[in-house]
Coordinates of C-alpha atoms in Angstrom, one line a residue:
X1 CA 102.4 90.6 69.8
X2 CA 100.4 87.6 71.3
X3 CA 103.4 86.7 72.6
X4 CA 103.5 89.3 75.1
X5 CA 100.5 88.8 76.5
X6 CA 99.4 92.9 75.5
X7 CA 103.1 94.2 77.0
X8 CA 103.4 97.2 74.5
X9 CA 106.7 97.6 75.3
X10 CA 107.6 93.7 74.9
X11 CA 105.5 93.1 71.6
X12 CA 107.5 95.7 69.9
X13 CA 110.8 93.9 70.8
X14 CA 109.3 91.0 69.5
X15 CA 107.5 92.4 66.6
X16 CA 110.9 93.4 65.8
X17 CA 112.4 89.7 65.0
X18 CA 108.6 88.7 63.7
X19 CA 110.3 87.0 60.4
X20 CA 112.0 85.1 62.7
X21 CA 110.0 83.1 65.4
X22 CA 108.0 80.8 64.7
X23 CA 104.3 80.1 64.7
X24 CA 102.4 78.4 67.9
X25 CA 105.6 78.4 70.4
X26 CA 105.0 79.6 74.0
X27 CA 106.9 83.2 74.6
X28 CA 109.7 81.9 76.4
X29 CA 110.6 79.5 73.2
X30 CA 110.6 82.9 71.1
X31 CA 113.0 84.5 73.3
X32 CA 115.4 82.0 73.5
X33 CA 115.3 81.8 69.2
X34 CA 116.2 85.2 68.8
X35 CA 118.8 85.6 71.5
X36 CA 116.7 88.0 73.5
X37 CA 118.4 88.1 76.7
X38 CA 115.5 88.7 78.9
X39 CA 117.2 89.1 82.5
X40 CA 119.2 92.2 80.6
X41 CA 116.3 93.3 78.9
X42 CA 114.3 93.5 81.5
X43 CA 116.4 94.8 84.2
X44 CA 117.9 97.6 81.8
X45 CA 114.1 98.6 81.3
X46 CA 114.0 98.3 85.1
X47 CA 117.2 100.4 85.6
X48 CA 118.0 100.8 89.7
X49 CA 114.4 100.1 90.4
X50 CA 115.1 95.9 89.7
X51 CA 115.3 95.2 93.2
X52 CA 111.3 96.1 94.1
X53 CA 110.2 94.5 90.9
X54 CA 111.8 91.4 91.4
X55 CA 110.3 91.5 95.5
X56 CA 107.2 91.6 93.7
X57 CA 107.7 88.8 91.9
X58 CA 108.1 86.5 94.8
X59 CA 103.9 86.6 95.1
X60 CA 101.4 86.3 92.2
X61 CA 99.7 89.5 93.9
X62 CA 100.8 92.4 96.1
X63 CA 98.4 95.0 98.0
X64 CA 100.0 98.0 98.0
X65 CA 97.2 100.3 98.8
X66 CA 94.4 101.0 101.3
X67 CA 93.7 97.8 103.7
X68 CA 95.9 95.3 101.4
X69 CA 99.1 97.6 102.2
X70 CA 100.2 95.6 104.9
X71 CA 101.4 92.9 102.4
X72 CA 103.9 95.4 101.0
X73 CA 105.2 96.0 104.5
X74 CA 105.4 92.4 105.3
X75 CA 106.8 91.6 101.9
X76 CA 109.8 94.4 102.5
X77 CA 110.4 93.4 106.5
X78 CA 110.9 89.9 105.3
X79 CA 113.3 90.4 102.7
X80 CA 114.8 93.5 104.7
X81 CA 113.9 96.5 102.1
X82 CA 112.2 100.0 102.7
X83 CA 108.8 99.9 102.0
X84 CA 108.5 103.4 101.1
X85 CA 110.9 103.3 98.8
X86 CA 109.4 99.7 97.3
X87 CA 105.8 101.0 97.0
X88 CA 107.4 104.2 95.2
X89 CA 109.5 102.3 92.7
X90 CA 106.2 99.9 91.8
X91 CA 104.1 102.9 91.1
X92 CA 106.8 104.2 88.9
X93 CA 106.9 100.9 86.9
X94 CA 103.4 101.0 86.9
X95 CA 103.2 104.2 85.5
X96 CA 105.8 105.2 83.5
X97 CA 107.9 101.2 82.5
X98 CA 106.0 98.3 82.5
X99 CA 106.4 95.3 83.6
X100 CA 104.0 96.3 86.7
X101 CA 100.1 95.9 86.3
X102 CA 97.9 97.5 89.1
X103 CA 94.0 96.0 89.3
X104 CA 92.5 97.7 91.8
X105 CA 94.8 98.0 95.2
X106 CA 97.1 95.4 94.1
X107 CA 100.4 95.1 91.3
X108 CA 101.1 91.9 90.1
X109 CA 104.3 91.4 87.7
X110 CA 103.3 91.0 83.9
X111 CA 103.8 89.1 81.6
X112 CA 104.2 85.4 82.9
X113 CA 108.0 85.8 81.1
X114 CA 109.0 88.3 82.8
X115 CA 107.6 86.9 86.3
X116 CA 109.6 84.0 85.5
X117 CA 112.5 85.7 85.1
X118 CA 112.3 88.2 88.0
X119 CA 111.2 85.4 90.2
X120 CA 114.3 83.5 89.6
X121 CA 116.9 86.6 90.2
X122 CA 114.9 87.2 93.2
X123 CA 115.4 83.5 94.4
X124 CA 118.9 83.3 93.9
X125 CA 118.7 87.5 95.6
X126 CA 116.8 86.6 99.1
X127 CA 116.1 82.7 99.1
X128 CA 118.6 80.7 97.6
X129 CA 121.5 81.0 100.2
X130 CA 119.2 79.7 103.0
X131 CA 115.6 78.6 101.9
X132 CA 114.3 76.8 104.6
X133 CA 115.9 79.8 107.4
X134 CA 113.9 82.3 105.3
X135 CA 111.1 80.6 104.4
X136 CA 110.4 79.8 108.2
X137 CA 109.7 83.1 108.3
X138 CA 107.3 83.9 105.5
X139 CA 104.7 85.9 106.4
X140 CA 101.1 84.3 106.6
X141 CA 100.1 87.6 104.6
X142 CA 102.2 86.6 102.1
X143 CA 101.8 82.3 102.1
X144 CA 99.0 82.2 99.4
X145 CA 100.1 84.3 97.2
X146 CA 103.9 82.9 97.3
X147 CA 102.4 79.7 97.1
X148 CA 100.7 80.6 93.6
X149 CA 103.7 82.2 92.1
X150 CA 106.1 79.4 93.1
X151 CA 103.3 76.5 91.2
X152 CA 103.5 79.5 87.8
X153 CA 106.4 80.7 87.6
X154 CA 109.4 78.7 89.6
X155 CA 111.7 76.1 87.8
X156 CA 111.2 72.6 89.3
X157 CA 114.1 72.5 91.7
X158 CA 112.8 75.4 93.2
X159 CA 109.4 74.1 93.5
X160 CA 110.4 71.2 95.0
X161 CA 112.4 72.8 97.6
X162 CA 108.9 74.8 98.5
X163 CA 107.4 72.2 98.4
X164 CA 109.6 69.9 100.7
X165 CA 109.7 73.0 103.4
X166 CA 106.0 73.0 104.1
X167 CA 105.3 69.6 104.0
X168 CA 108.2 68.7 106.5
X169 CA 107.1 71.7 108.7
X170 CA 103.5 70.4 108.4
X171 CA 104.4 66.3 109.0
X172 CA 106.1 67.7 112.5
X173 CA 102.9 68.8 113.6
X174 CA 101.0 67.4 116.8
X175 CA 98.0 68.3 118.1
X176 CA 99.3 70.7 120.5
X177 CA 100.3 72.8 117.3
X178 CA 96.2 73.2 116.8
X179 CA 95.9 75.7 119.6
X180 CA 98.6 77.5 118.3
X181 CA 97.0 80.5 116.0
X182 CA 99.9 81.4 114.1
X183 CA 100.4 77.7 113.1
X184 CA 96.6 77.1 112.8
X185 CA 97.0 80.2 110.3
X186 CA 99.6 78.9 108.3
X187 CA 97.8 75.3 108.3
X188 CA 94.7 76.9 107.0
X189 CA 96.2 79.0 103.9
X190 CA 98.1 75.5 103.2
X191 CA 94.8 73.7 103.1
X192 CA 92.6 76.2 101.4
X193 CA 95.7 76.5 98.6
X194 CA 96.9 72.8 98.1
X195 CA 93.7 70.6 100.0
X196 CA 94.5 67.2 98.6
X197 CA 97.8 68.0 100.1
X198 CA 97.1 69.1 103.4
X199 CA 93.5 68.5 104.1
X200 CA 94.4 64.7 105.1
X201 CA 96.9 66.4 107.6
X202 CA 94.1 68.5 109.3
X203 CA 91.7 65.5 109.5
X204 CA 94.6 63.6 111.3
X205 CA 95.6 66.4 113.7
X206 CA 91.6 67.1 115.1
X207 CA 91.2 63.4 115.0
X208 CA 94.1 63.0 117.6
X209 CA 93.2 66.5 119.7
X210 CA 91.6 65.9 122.7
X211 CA 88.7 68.5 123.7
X212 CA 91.6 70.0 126.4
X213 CA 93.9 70.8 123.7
X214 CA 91.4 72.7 121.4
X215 CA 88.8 74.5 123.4
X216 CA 85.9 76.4 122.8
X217 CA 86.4 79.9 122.3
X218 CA 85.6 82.0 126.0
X219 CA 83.6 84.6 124.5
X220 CA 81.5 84.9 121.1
X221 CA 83.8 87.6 119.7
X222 CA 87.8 87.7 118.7
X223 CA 90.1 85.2 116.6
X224 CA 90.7 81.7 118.4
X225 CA 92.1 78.4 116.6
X226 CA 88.9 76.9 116.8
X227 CA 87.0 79.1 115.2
X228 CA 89.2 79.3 112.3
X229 CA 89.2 75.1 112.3
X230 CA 85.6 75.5 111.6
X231 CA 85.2 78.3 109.5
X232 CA 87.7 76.6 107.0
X233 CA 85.3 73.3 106.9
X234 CA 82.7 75.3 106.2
X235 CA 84.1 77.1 102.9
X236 CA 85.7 73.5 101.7
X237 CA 82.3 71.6 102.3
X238 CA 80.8 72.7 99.0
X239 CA 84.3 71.1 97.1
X240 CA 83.1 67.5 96.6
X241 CA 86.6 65.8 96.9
X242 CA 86.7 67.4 100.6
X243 CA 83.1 67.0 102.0
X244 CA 84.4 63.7 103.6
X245 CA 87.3 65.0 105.1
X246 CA 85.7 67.9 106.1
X247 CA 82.7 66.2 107.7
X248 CA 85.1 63.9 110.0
X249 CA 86.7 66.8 111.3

């Protein structure tokens, strides 16, 4: 039942073939050794209400209620689904099938199986024909979280892919990209996720920026590149492997 990481539902199944798994494997081993079929498992548990699930499991988190709703709507107008429909099928999981865990105002997909599996069906669903096109237009919302799930839960190829998109998109950068607010935005998630990756990038672009190209703020209140340059130094100044970079910039 350790296997399933406290899925009721899942332990059974696998409580079911107990006699024949063997000790100190990972889940995914277990499956695979007694020919569970997990995609048809999982989407016949799922029945029509797949689709949302495997939306989900594109990002280790989803907020779905109060304030952190807006990630379900940008979630379903990037891959083009109803997010009525979406937050209804996720509470019904929730609720009534598994595979759905709410903690607080947010569902994340459960257990790591199964967000392996889903995430992979939902690739090859929204991603896989195009991945750069659509990952161009990620949300920011959504960056972190995606970010997470690809690093647990993608196969390597895909991760690599991911991973190849943002640096590229990062690398063509110049400093007139640092007064930008939706690009400073995406810069900042990439740093605060992945900061020995992207961290050096930063340091490069504000060393190059002239005082034109980033300027102060005009007033003491609102969002401005600037501000969001300098309010990411200060939360990565108490990380010792980024006080350097973080003090040059």
């Amino acid at each position: 039942a350790g296997l399933a990481e406290g899925h009721v539902r899942f332990a059974a199944d696998l409580c079911a073939h107990d006699s024949e798994i063997q000790s100190g494997i990972a889940v995914s081993e277990a499956a695979t050794q007694i020919g569970l079929d997990v995609e048809g498992y999982v989407c016949a548990r799922l029945s029509e209400k797949w689709k949302s699930v495997a939306a989900l499991s594109l990002v280790s988190r989803l907020g779905c209620l109060g304030e952190p709703s807006q990630e379900c709507e940008d979630l379903c107008a990037w891959l083009t689904l109803d997010h009525v429909e979406v937050e209804h099928d996720l509470r019904h999981a929730s609720n009534e099938v598994g595979f759905v865990e709410r903690t607080g105002r947010y569902y994340s997909v459960v257990p790591e199986l199964v967000a392996r599996c889903l995430f992979a069906k939902a690739w090859h669903e929204w991603l896989e024909p195009d991945p750069r096109a659509i990952l161009r237009n990620l949300p920011p919302s959504l960056l972190e979280p995606f970010l997470q799930r690809v690093s647990s839960s993608a196969r390597e190829e895909v991760r690599q892919v991911v991973g190849d998109f943002f640096r590229d998109r990062v690398s063509e950068l110049g400093p007139a990209g640092l007064n930008d607010l939706n690009t400073i935005r995406l810069l900042e998630k990439l740093v605060e996720v992945q900061p020995d990756e992207y961290l050096p990038t930063l340091r490069r672009l504000v060393a190059e920026t002239t005082p034109d190209q980033l300027p102060r703020p005009a007033t003491w209140m609102g969002d401005s590149p600037r501000r969001r340059i300098v309010g990411l130094c200060e939360r990565l100044a108490a990380l010792p492997n980024c006080f350097e970079a973080v003090e040059e910039i």
